[in-house]
Coordinates of C-alpha atoms and ligand atoms in Angstrom, one line a residue:
M14 CA 35.1 -94.5 -6.3
E15 CA 34.6 -94.0 -10.0
K16 CA 31.2 -94.1 -11.7
I17 CA 30.5 -96.5 -14.6
I18 CA 28.0 -94.8 -16.9
I19 CA 25.2 -97.1 -18.0
F20 CA 24.3 -96.6 -21.6
D21 CA 21.2 -98.6 -22.3
T22 CA 20.6 -99.5 -25.9
T23 CA 17.5 -101.8 -25.5
L24 CA 15.4 -99.4 -27.6
R25 CA 18.0 -99.2 -30.4
D26 CA 20.3 -102.3 -30.7
G27 CA 17.9 -104.3 -28.5
E28 CA 15.0 -103.5 -30.8
Q29 CA 17.2 -104.5 -33.8
A30 CA 16.8 -108.2 -32.6
P31 CA 14.8 -110.0 -35.2
G32 CA 11.2 -110.0 -34.1
A33 CA 11.5 -107.5 -31.3
S34 CA 10.0 -104.4 -32.8
L35 CA 8.3 -101.9 -30.6
N36 CA 5.9 -99.1 -31.4
P37 CA 6.5 -95.5 -30.1
Q38 CA 4.1 -96.0 -27.2
Q39 CA 5.8 -99.2 -26.0
K40 CA 9.2 -97.5 -26.4
L41 CA 8.1 -94.6 -24.2
E42 CA 6.8 -97.0 -21.5
I43 CA 10.2 -98.8 -21.5
A44 CA 12.0 -95.4 -21.4
F45 CA 10.1 -94.4 -18.3
Q46 CA 11.1 -97.7 -16.6
L47 CA 14.7 -97.3 -17.7
E48 CA 14.7 -93.8 -16.1
K49 CA 13.3 -95.3 -12.9
L50 CA 16.0 -98.0 -13.1
G51 CA 18.6 -95.2 -13.0
V52 CA 20.1 -95.6 -16.5
D53 CA 22.4 -92.7 -17.4
V54 CA 21.9 -92.7 -21.1
I55 CA 19.0 -94.1 -23.1
E56 CA 19.7 -94.8 -26.7
A57 CA 16.1 -94.4 -27.9
G58 CA 16.4 -95.3 -31.5
F59 CA 17.8 -94.6 -35.0
P60 CA 15.7 -91.6 -36.1
I61 CA 16.5 -91.9 -39.9
A62 CA 15.5 -95.6 -39.9
S63 CA 11.7 -95.1 -39.8
S64 CA 9.1 -92.5 -39.0
G65 CA 8.1 -94.6 -35.9
D66 CA 11.7 -94.5 -34.6
F67 CA 11.8 -90.8 -35.2
Q68 CA 8.6 -90.3 -33.3
A69 CA 9.8 -92.5 -30.5
V70 CA 13.1 -90.7 -30.1
S71 CA 11.4 -87.3 -30.1
E72 CA 8.7 -88.2 -27.6
I73 CA 11.2 -89.9 -25.3
S74 CA 13.4 -86.8 -25.5
R75 CA 10.5 -84.5 -24.5
K76 CA 9.2 -86.7 -21.7
I77 CA 12.3 -88.2 -20.0
K78 CA 13.9 -85.7 -17.6
K79 CA 16.7 -87.5 -15.8
S80 CA 18.5 -89.8 -18.3
A81 CA 20.4 -88.4 -21.3
I82 CA 18.6 -89.4 -24.6
C83 CA 20.7 -90.5 -27.5
G84 CA 19.8 -91.0 -31.2
L85 CA 22.0 -93.1 -33.6
A86 CA 23.2 -91.7 -36.9
R87 CA 25.5 -92.9 -39.7
C88 CA 28.1 -90.4 -40.8
L89 CA 25.7 -89.0 -43.3
K90 CA 24.0 -85.6 -43.4
P91 CA 20.4 -86.8 -43.5
D92 CA 21.0 -89.1 -40.5
I93 CA 22.5 -86.3 -38.5
T94 CA 19.7 -83.9 -39.4
A95 CA 17.1 -86.5 -38.4
A96 CA 18.8 -87.3 -35.1
H97 CA 19.2 -83.6 -34.3
K98 CA 15.5 -82.9 -35.1
A99 CA 14.3 -85.9 -33.0
L100 CA 16.4 -85.0 -30.0
K101 CA 16.0 -81.3 -30.0
G102 CA 13.2 -81.0 -27.5
G103 CA 15.2 -82.8 -24.8
R104 CA 17.2 -81.7 -21.8
H105 CA 20.3 -83.7 -22.5
P106 CA 20.5 -84.9 -26.1
R107 CA 23.4 -87.0 -27.5
I108 CA 24.1 -87.9 -31.1
H109 CA 25.8 -91.3 -31.5
L110 CA 27.7 -91.5 -34.8
F111 CA 29.2 -94.7 -36.1
L112 CA 31.4 -95.7 -39.1
A113 CA 33.1 -99.1 -39.6
T114 CA 36.9 -99.1 -39.5
S115 CA 37.8 -102.8 -40.1
K116 CA 39.4 -103.9 -43.3
I117 CA 36.6 -106.3 -44.1
H118 CA 34.0 -103.6 -43.9
L119 CA 36.1 -101.0 -45.8
K120 CA 36.7 -103.5 -48.6
Y121 CA 33.3 -105.1 -49.0
K122 CA 30.7 -102.7 -47.4
F123 CA 32.1 -99.4 -48.5
K124 CA 34.8 -100.1 -51.1
K125 CA 36.7 -97.2 -49.6
A126 CA 40.2 -96.5 -48.4
E127 CA 41.1 -95.7 -44.8
D128 CA 41.7 -92.0 -45.6
E129 CA 38.3 -91.7 -47.2
I130 CA 36.7 -93.2 -44.1
L131 CA 38.7 -90.8 -41.9
D132 CA 37.4 -87.9 -43.9
L133 CA 33.8 -89.1 -43.8
A134 CA 33.9 -89.4 -40.0
R135 CA 35.6 -86.1 -39.6
G136 CA 33.0 -84.2 -41.7
A137 CA 30.1 -86.0 -39.8
I138 CA 31.5 -85.3 -36.4
K139 CA 32.2 -81.7 -37.3
S140 CA 28.6 -81.0 -38.5
A141 CA 26.9 -83.0 -35.7
R142 CA 29.0 -81.1 -33.1
K143 CA 27.6 -77.8 -34.5
L144 CA 24.1 -79.1 -33.7
C145 CA 24.7 -81.0 -30.4
A146 CA 27.1 -80.5 -27.6
D147 CA 27.3 -84.2 -26.7
I148 CA 28.7 -86.5 -29.4
E149 CA 29.6 -90.1 -29.1
F150 CA 31.6 -91.8 -31.9
S151 CA 31.9 -95.5 -32.6
P152 CA 34.5 -97.1 -34.9
E153 CA 32.2 -100.0 -35.8
D154 CA 33.9 -103.4 -35.8
A155 CA 36.7 -101.9 -33.7
T156 CA 37.8 -105.3 -32.4
R157 CA 38.6 -106.5 -35.9
S158 CA 40.2 -103.2 -37.0
E159 CA 43.9 -102.4 -37.5
R160 CA 45.2 -100.9 -34.4
E161 CA 47.1 -98.0 -36.1
F162 CA 44.0 -97.0 -38.0
I163 CA 41.6 -96.9 -35.0
Y164 CA 44.2 -94.8 -33.1
R165 CA 44.1 -92.3 -35.9
V166 CA 40.3 -92.3 -36.2
I167 CA 39.8 -91.9 -32.4
E168 CA 42.3 -89.1 -32.2
M169 CA 40.6 -87.3 -35.0
A170 CA 37.1 -87.9 -33.5
I171 CA 38.2 -86.4 -30.1
D172 CA 39.8 -83.4 -31.9
E173 CA 36.6 -82.7 -33.7
G174 CA 34.6 -82.7 -30.5
A175 CA 33.5 -86.3 -29.7
S176 CA 33.4 -86.5 -25.9
T177 CA 32.7 -90.3 -25.8
I178 CA 34.6 -92.9 -27.8
N179 CA 32.8 -96.2 -28.0
I180 CA 34.7 -99.4 -28.8
P181 CA 32.3 -101.9 -30.4
D182 CA 32.9 -105.6 -30.6
T183 CA 30.3 -105.6 -33.3
V184 CA 30.3 -109.3 -34.2
G185 CA 31.0 -110.6 -30.7
Y186 CA 34.4 -112.0 -31.8
S187 CA 36.7 -110.9 -29.0
Y188 CA 37.6 -112.4 -25.7
P189 CA 38.4 -110.8 -22.3
Q190 CA 42.2 -110.5 -22.5
E191 CA 42.0 -109.2 -26.0
I192 CA 39.5 -106.5 -25.0
Y193 CA 41.7 -105.6 -22.0
S194 CA 44.8 -105.1 -24.3
L195 CA 42.8 -103.2 -26.9
I196 CA 41.5 -100.6 -24.4
T197 CA 44.9 -100.4 -22.7
D198 CA 46.6 -99.9 -26.1
I199 CA 44.1 -97.2 -27.0
R200 CA 44.8 -95.4 -23.8
N201 CA 48.5 -95.6 -24.4
N202 CA 48.6 -94.7 -28.1
V203 CA 45.9 -92.1 -28.6
P204 CA 47.5 -88.8 -27.4
N205 CA 44.2 -86.9 -26.6
I206 CA 42.3 -89.9 -25.1
D207 CA 42.1 -88.3 -21.7
K208 CA 39.7 -85.7 -23.2
A209 CA 37.0 -88.4 -23.8
V210 CA 35.2 -91.2 -21.9
I211 CA 36.0 -94.6 -23.3
A212 CA 32.9 -96.8 -23.8
I213 CA 32.5 -100.5 -24.6
H214 CA 29.8 -102.2 -26.7
C215 CA 29.9 -106.0 -26.8
H216 CA 27.8 -108.5 -28.6
D217 CA 27.2 -112.0 -27.4
D218 CA 27.9 -114.2 -30.4
L219 CA 30.4 -116.3 -28.4
G220 CA 28.6 -115.8 -25.1
L221 CA 31.4 -113.5 -23.9
S222 CA 29.7 -110.1 -23.9
T223 CA 29.5 -109.6 -20.1
A224 CA 33.0 -110.9 -19.5
N225 CA 34.3 -108.6 -22.3
S226 CA 32.5 -105.6 -20.9
L227 CA 33.9 -106.2 -17.4
S228 CA 37.3 -106.6 -18.8
A229 CA 37.0 -103.3 -20.6
I230 CA 36.1 -101.6 -17.3
L231 CA 39.2 -103.0 -15.6
A232 CA 41.3 -101.7 -18.5
G233 CA 39.8 -98.1 -18.3
A234 CA 36.4 -98.0 -20.0
R235 CA 34.0 -95.9 -18.0
Q236 CA 30.8 -96.3 -20.0
V237 CA 29.2 -99.7 -20.9
H238 CA 26.6 -100.2 -23.6
C239 CA 24.1 -102.9 -22.6
T240 CA 20.5 -104.0 -23.0
V241 CA 17.8 -105.3 -20.7
N242 CA 17.7 -109.2 -20.8
G243 CA 20.7 -108.9 -23.3
I244 CA 18.4 -108.6 -26.3
G245 CA 20.0 -107.3 -29.5
E246 CA 21.2 -108.2 -33.0
R247 CA 21.8 -111.9 -33.5
A248 CA 22.8 -113.4 -30.1
G249 CA 22.2 -110.1 -28.5
N250 CA 24.1 -107.4 -26.5
A251 CA 25.8 -107.5 -23.1
S252 CA 23.1 -107.6 -20.6
L253 CA 22.5 -104.7 -18.3
E254 CA 21.5 -106.8 -15.3
E255 CA 24.6 -109.0 -15.6
I256 CA 27.0 -106.2 -15.8
V257 CA 25.4 -104.2 -13.0
M258 CA 25.1 -107.1 -10.6
A259 CA 28.6 -108.4 -11.4
L260 CA 30.0 -104.9 -10.4
K261 CA 27.9 -104.9 -7.2
T262 CA 28.5 -108.5 -6.2
R263 CA 32.3 -108.7 -6.9
Q264 CA 33.3 -105.7 -4.9
D265 CA 36.5 -107.5 -4.2
V266 CA 37.4 -107.0 -7.9
F267 CA 35.3 -104.0 -8.8
G268 CA 35.4 -102.1 -5.5
D269 CA 36.6 -98.9 -7.2
F270 CA 33.5 -98.6 -9.3
F271 CA 29.8 -98.0 -8.8
T272 CA 26.7 -97.5 -11.0
Q273 CA 23.7 -95.4 -10.4
I274 CA 21.3 -98.3 -11.1
N275 CA 18.6 -98.9 -8.6
T276 CA 19.0 -102.7 -8.8
K277 CA 15.7 -103.3 -7.1
E278 CA 14.0 -102.2 -10.4
I279 CA 15.9 -104.9 -12.4
L280 CA 13.2 -107.6 -12.4
R281 CA 10.4 -105.2 -13.1
T282 CA 12.3 -103.8 -16.1
S283 CA 13.2 -107.2 -17.3
R284 CA 9.5 -108.3 -17.2
L285 CA 8.3 -105.2 -19.0
V286 CA 10.8 -105.6 -21.8
S287 CA 10.0 -109.3 -22.1
N288 CA 6.3 -108.6 -22.2
L289 CA 6.5 -105.8 -24.8
T290 CA 9.0 -107.4 -27.1
D291 CA 7.4 -110.9 -26.7
F292 CA 10.9 -112.2 -26.0
L293 CA 10.7 -114.8 -23.3
V294 CA 13.5 -114.8 -20.8
P295 CA 15.0 -118.3 -20.6
P296 CA 14.5 -119.8 -17.2
N297 CA 18.2 -120.2 -16.6
K298 CA 19.1 -116.6 -17.7
A299 CA 21.5 -115.0 -15.1
I300 CA 19.9 -112.6 -12.7
V301 CA 16.4 -112.4 -14.2
G302 CA 15.6 -116.0 -15.3
R303 CA 12.8 -117.7 -13.4
N304 CA 15.3 -120.2 -11.9
A305 CA 18.0 -117.7 -11.0
F306 CA 17.1 -117.8 -7.3
R307 CA 15.4 -121.2 -7.2
H308 CA 16.8 -124.4 -5.7
E309 CA 15.4 -127.8 -6.3
S310 CA 18.1 -130.3 -5.2
G311 CA 17.7 -131.5 -1.7
I312 CA 21.4 -130.9 -0.8
H313 CA 21.2 -127.3 -2.0
Q314 CA 17.8 -126.7 -0.3
D315 CA 19.0 -128.0 3.0
A316 CA 22.1 -125.7 2.9
V317 CA 20.2 -122.6 1.8
L318 CA 17.8 -123.1 4.7
K319 CA 20.8 -123.2 7.0
K320 CA 22.6 -120.3 5.4
R321 CA 21.4 -118.7 2.2
S322 CA 24.8 -117.7 1.0
T323 CA 25.9 -121.3 0.7
Y324 CA 24.3 -121.5 -2.7
E325 CA 23.3 -117.8 -3.4
I326 CA 25.9 -115.2 -4.3
M327 CA 23.3 -112.3 -4.5
D328 CA 20.4 -111.3 -2.3
P329 CA 17.2 -111.7 -4.4
H330 CA 15.8 -108.6 -2.8
D331 CA 18.6 -106.6 -4.5
V332 CA 17.2 -107.4 -7.9
G333 CA 13.6 -107.0 -6.9
I334 CA 12.7 -110.6 -6.2
S335 CA 10.9 -111.0 -2.9
S336 CA 12.7 -114.2 -1.9
S337 CA 14.7 -117.1 -3.1
Q338 CA 12.5 -120.1 -3.7
L339 CA 12.9 -123.7 -2.8
V340 CA 11.1 -125.5 -5.6
L341 CA 9.6 -128.8 -4.6
G342 CA 10.3 -131.5 -7.1
K343 CA 11.7 -134.9 -7.3
H344 CA 15.2 -133.8 -6.2
S345 CA 14.0 -132.1 -3.1
G346 CA 14.8 -133.3 0.4
R347 CA 12.8 -133.6 3.6
H348 CA 14.1 -130.4 5.1
A349 CA 12.6 -128.2 2.4
F350 CA 9.5 -130.3 2.3
S351 CA 8.8 -129.9 6.0
D352 CA 9.8 -126.2 6.0
R353 CA 7.2 -125.6 3.3
L354 CA 4.5 -127.5 5.2
K355 CA 5.3 -125.5 8.3
N356 CA 4.9 -122.2 6.4
M357 CA 1.6 -123.5 5.1
G358 CA 0.4 -124.0 8.7
F359 CA 0.6 -127.8 8.9
K360 CA 1.8 -129.4 12.1
L361 CA 2.7 -133.0 11.4
N362 CA 4.3 -135.5 13.7
E363 CA 7.3 -137.5 12.5
K364 CA 5.2 -140.4 11.3
Q365 CA 2.8 -138.2 9.4
L366 CA 5.7 -136.2 7.9
N367 CA 7.4 -139.4 6.7
Q368 CA 4.2 -140.7 5.1
A369 CA 3.5 -137.4 3.4
F370 CA 7.1 -137.1 2.2
M371 CA 6.9 -140.6 0.6
R372 CA 3.7 -139.7 -1.1
F373 CA 5.1 -136.3 -2.2
K374 CA 8.1 -138.1 -3.8
D375 CA 5.8 -140.4 -5.6
V376 CA 3.8 -137.5 -7.0
A377 CA 6.9 -135.6 -7.9
D378 CA 8.2 -138.5 -10.0
K379 CA 5.1 -138.1 -12.2
K380 CA 4.4 -134.3 -12.0
K381 CA 7.0 -131.6 -12.9
D382 CA 5.6 -128.7 -10.9
I383 CA 4.3 -129.3 -7.4
Y384 CA 2.2 -126.3 -6.1
N385 CA 1.1 -125.6 -2.6
D386 CA -2.4 -126.8 -3.5
D387 CA -0.9 -130.2 -4.5
L388 CA 0.9 -130.3 -1.2
R389 CA -2.2 -129.5 0.8
I390 CA -4.1 -132.4 -0.9
I391 CA -1.2 -134.8 -0.4
V392 CA -0.9 -133.9 3.3
E393 CA -4.7 -134.0 3.9
D394 CA -4.8 -137.4 2.2
E395 CA -2.0 -138.8 4.2
I396 CA -3.2 -137.5 7.6
R397 CA -6.6 -139.0 7.0
L398 CA -5.3 -142.3 5.7
I399 CA -3.1 -143.0 8.7
R400 CA -4.0 -146.5 10.0
P401 CA -6.7 -147.3 7.5
V402 CA -8.3 -150.7 7.7
W403 CA -8.3 -151.0 3.9
K404 CA -5.2 -150.1 1.9
L405 CA -4.8 -150.1 -1.9
I406 CA -2.0 -152.3 -3.1
S407 CA -2.6 -151.9 -6.8
F408 CA -5.2 -151.8 -9.5
E409 CA -5.4 -152.3 -13.2
V410 CA -8.1 -151.3 -15.6
S411 CA -8.7 -151.9 -19.3
S412 CA -11.0 -149.6 -21.2
G413 CA -11.5 -148.3 -24.7
T414 CA -14.1 -147.6 -27.4
K415 CA -14.2 -151.3 -28.4
I416 CA -13.9 -153.2 -25.1
K417 CA -16.0 -153.5 -22.1
P418 CA -14.2 -151.8 -19.2
H419 CA -12.7 -154.2 -16.7
A420 CA -10.8 -153.7 -13.5
Q421 CA -8.8 -155.8 -11.1
V422 CA -8.1 -154.3 -7.6
V423 CA -5.7 -155.7 -5.0
M424 CA -6.2 -154.6 -1.4
D425 CA -4.7 -155.1 2.0
K426 CA -6.8 -155.7 5.0
K427 CA -4.7 -155.9 8.2
G428 CA -2.0 -157.8 6.4
K429 CA -4.3 -160.0 4.3
V430 CA -4.1 -159.6 0.5
L431 CA -7.5 -159.7 -1.3
T432 CA -8.2 -159.4 -5.0
G433 CA -11.4 -158.4 -6.7
Q434 CA -12.3 -158.2 -10.4
S435 CA -15.3 -156.8 -12.2
S436 CA -16.5 -155.2 -15.4
G437 CA -18.5 -152.0 -15.3
D438 CA -20.0 -149.2 -17.3
G439 CA -16.7 -147.3 -17.3
P440 CA -13.2 -147.8 -15.8
V441 CA -14.3 -146.0 -12.5
D442 CA -17.5 -148.1 -12.3
A443 CA -15.5 -151.3 -12.9
C444 CA -13.1 -150.4 -10.1
F445 CA -15.8 -149.5 -7.7
K446 CA -17.6 -152.8 -8.4
A447 CA -14.3 -154.7 -7.9
L448 CA -13.8 -152.9 -4.6
D449 CA -17.4 -153.8 -3.5
K450 CA -16.6 -157.5 -4.2
I451 CA -13.5 -157.3 -1.9
T452 CA -15.0 -155.2 0.9
N453 CA -18.5 -156.6 0.8
F454 CA -20.0 -153.2 1.4
K455 CA -23.0 -152.9 -0.9
A456 CA -22.8 -149.1 -0.9
R457 CA -24.7 -146.8 -3.2
L458 CA -22.7 -144.0 -4.8
E459 CA -24.7 -140.8 -4.1
D460 CA -22.3 -138.1 -5.3
F461 CA -19.2 -138.0 -7.4
R462 CA -17.1 -134.9 -8.2
L463 CA -13.8 -134.6 -10.0
E464 CA -11.7 -131.4 -9.9
A465 CA -8.3 -130.4 -11.1
V466 CA -6.3 -129.2 -8.1
T467 CA -3.8 -127.1 -10.1
S468 CA -3.4 -126.3 -13.7
G469 CA -1.6 -128.1 -16.5
K470 CA -2.1 -131.5 -18.2
D471 CA -0.2 -133.2 -15.3
A472 CA -2.4 -131.5 -12.6
L473 CA -3.5 -133.5 -9.6
G474 CA -7.1 -134.6 -9.9
Q475 CA -9.2 -134.7 -6.7
V476 CA -12.2 -136.9 -6.4
S477 CA -14.8 -136.2 -3.7
L478 CA -17.7 -138.7 -3.4
K479 CA -20.5 -139.8 -1.0
L480 CA -21.4 -143.4 -0.3
N481 CA -24.6 -144.5 1.3
T482 CA -25.2 -147.8 3.1
R483 CA -28.0 -148.7 5.3
G484 CA -29.2 -145.1 5.6
S485 CA -25.9 -143.5 6.6
T486 CA -23.8 -141.5 4.3
V487 CA -20.0 -141.1 4.4
S488 CA -17.8 -139.0 2.2
G489 CA -14.4 -139.8 0.8
R490 CA -11.6 -138.0 -1.0
G491 CA -8.6 -139.0 -3.0
S492 CA -6.1 -137.4 -5.3
S493 CA -3.7 -138.5 -8.0
S494 CA -2.5 -137.3 -11.3
D495 CA -4.4 -140.4 -12.6
I496 CA -8.1 -139.7 -12.2
V497 CA -9.1 -143.4 -12.0
E498 CA -6.6 -143.8 -9.1
A499 CA -8.0 -140.6 -7.5
A500 CA -11.5 -142.2 -7.7
V501 CA -10.3 -145.5 -6.2
K502 CA -8.6 -143.7 -3.4
A503 CA -11.7 -141.7 -2.6
Y504 CA -13.8 -144.8 -2.6
I505 CA -11.4 -146.6 -0.2
D506 CA -11.3 -143.5 2.0
A507 CA -15.1 -143.6 2.3
V508 CA -15.1 -147.4 2.9
N509 CA -12.6 -146.9 5.7
K510 CA -15.0 -144.5 7.3
L511 CA -17.8 -147.0 7.0
E512 CA -15.6 -149.6 8.6
T513 CA -15.2 -147.5 11.8
K514 CA -18.9 -146.5 12.0
Ligands
KIV26 O1 27.4 -103.3 -32.8 C1 27.8 -102.1 -33.2 O2 28.8 -101.9 -33.7 C2 26.8 -101.1 -33.1 C3 27.2 -99.7 -33.4 C4 26.1 -98.9 -34.0 C5 27.8 -99.1 -32.2 O3 25.7 -101.3 -32.6
ZN27 ZN1 25.6 -103.3 -31.6

């Protein structure tokens, strides 16, 4: 099997993402994690760009022992000197030189002819090679460059001592077949290409960076540039986790290749980079998004419970996630619901389960996230309310700063529908008075407590109260995302207990 070298540029191209800047201490923390992840080369920064970057590259060089450390440089003397100085304390330094080769860059950015560019690159590679044994060269904007010109530039770079030739799709313009042809053509037309490793560097402007990188591997690239969470200039770079997991998962296609990445560290690395850059990972991001191993639809949940691989192509443990998750929401089915309740220790009979499931669906229609605490309350409510004498059919309240609160409550007592109306000091008081009119219990409210069961504006509220009548006290509990409804349910729960006393 052939090894694919993972060149991580989170700390260089990734950090170039607008708003993602990191201080040297944060960069060092990420570098330690990248080493643990098993990255072969860490591009730690662009030493000439700022004193912070210089310091970061030099500290990372001194402290990281396993991965090679790379510093970026333009084909200019001061850049090469700065990169060399920053990298010199390290075990395995690499200087990464780049120079644009496309017509558009030559004409507008440099106002130079092809031969001048070739000479500039030659001089830079020669002098960098005197300072550092490991040189990588990138003809920037390679995918928009004239074929014949990049062949010449690459041949020259290898002759001058570059041991890695990186092919950047700088503006994320290319597509998989085109990348495949480009790498194939380079292999067929650059006479000394066998003396260098071919690398690929893809940006994601058209959302094709991972596909393009994989295509390059199939065509002969043996190093991939990538970043954690795919962060980078504009739409970002090819994402490390996507490339690594694609190679691992699609062994039918990529069976000849392996990486040295410890995939179980992927999630931890993703979280660290997200926290330190303040770049949130979108929930649907492949591999590391919060939803990447979650299922909400009833059909999917049912199948995953029967056989995980029906809807999961990767094992979540492989990327450092403890398990796939069945998210309970309005699309969930009974199978996942009852499975979760079993795991929480509830033993419900068929009838209780049906009742609890109906109530759950009702809550899920109003509330986006259903937590275990919500479920516990739902189930406890439903178990207690089986065969109550009094059942709530509906209620309506009007309340506000300029009107006296008024409530109408409709109840069922053993098939008979009864309606009560009342005003009160507040909406809850009005409801309780209306309930009293229907039930005829002249109970005194001794205690009333309202708690949010979970967090968020749509949290379930739980009301616990005590009613006293003729010297005996009963308690009642009720929950709902509407706190007046929770209070009404708690009152009815207590009234049902009074009824059976
Ligand atoms: O996108 C690009 O071309 C680069 C080079 C510096 C390799 O980041
Ligand atoms: Zn780039």
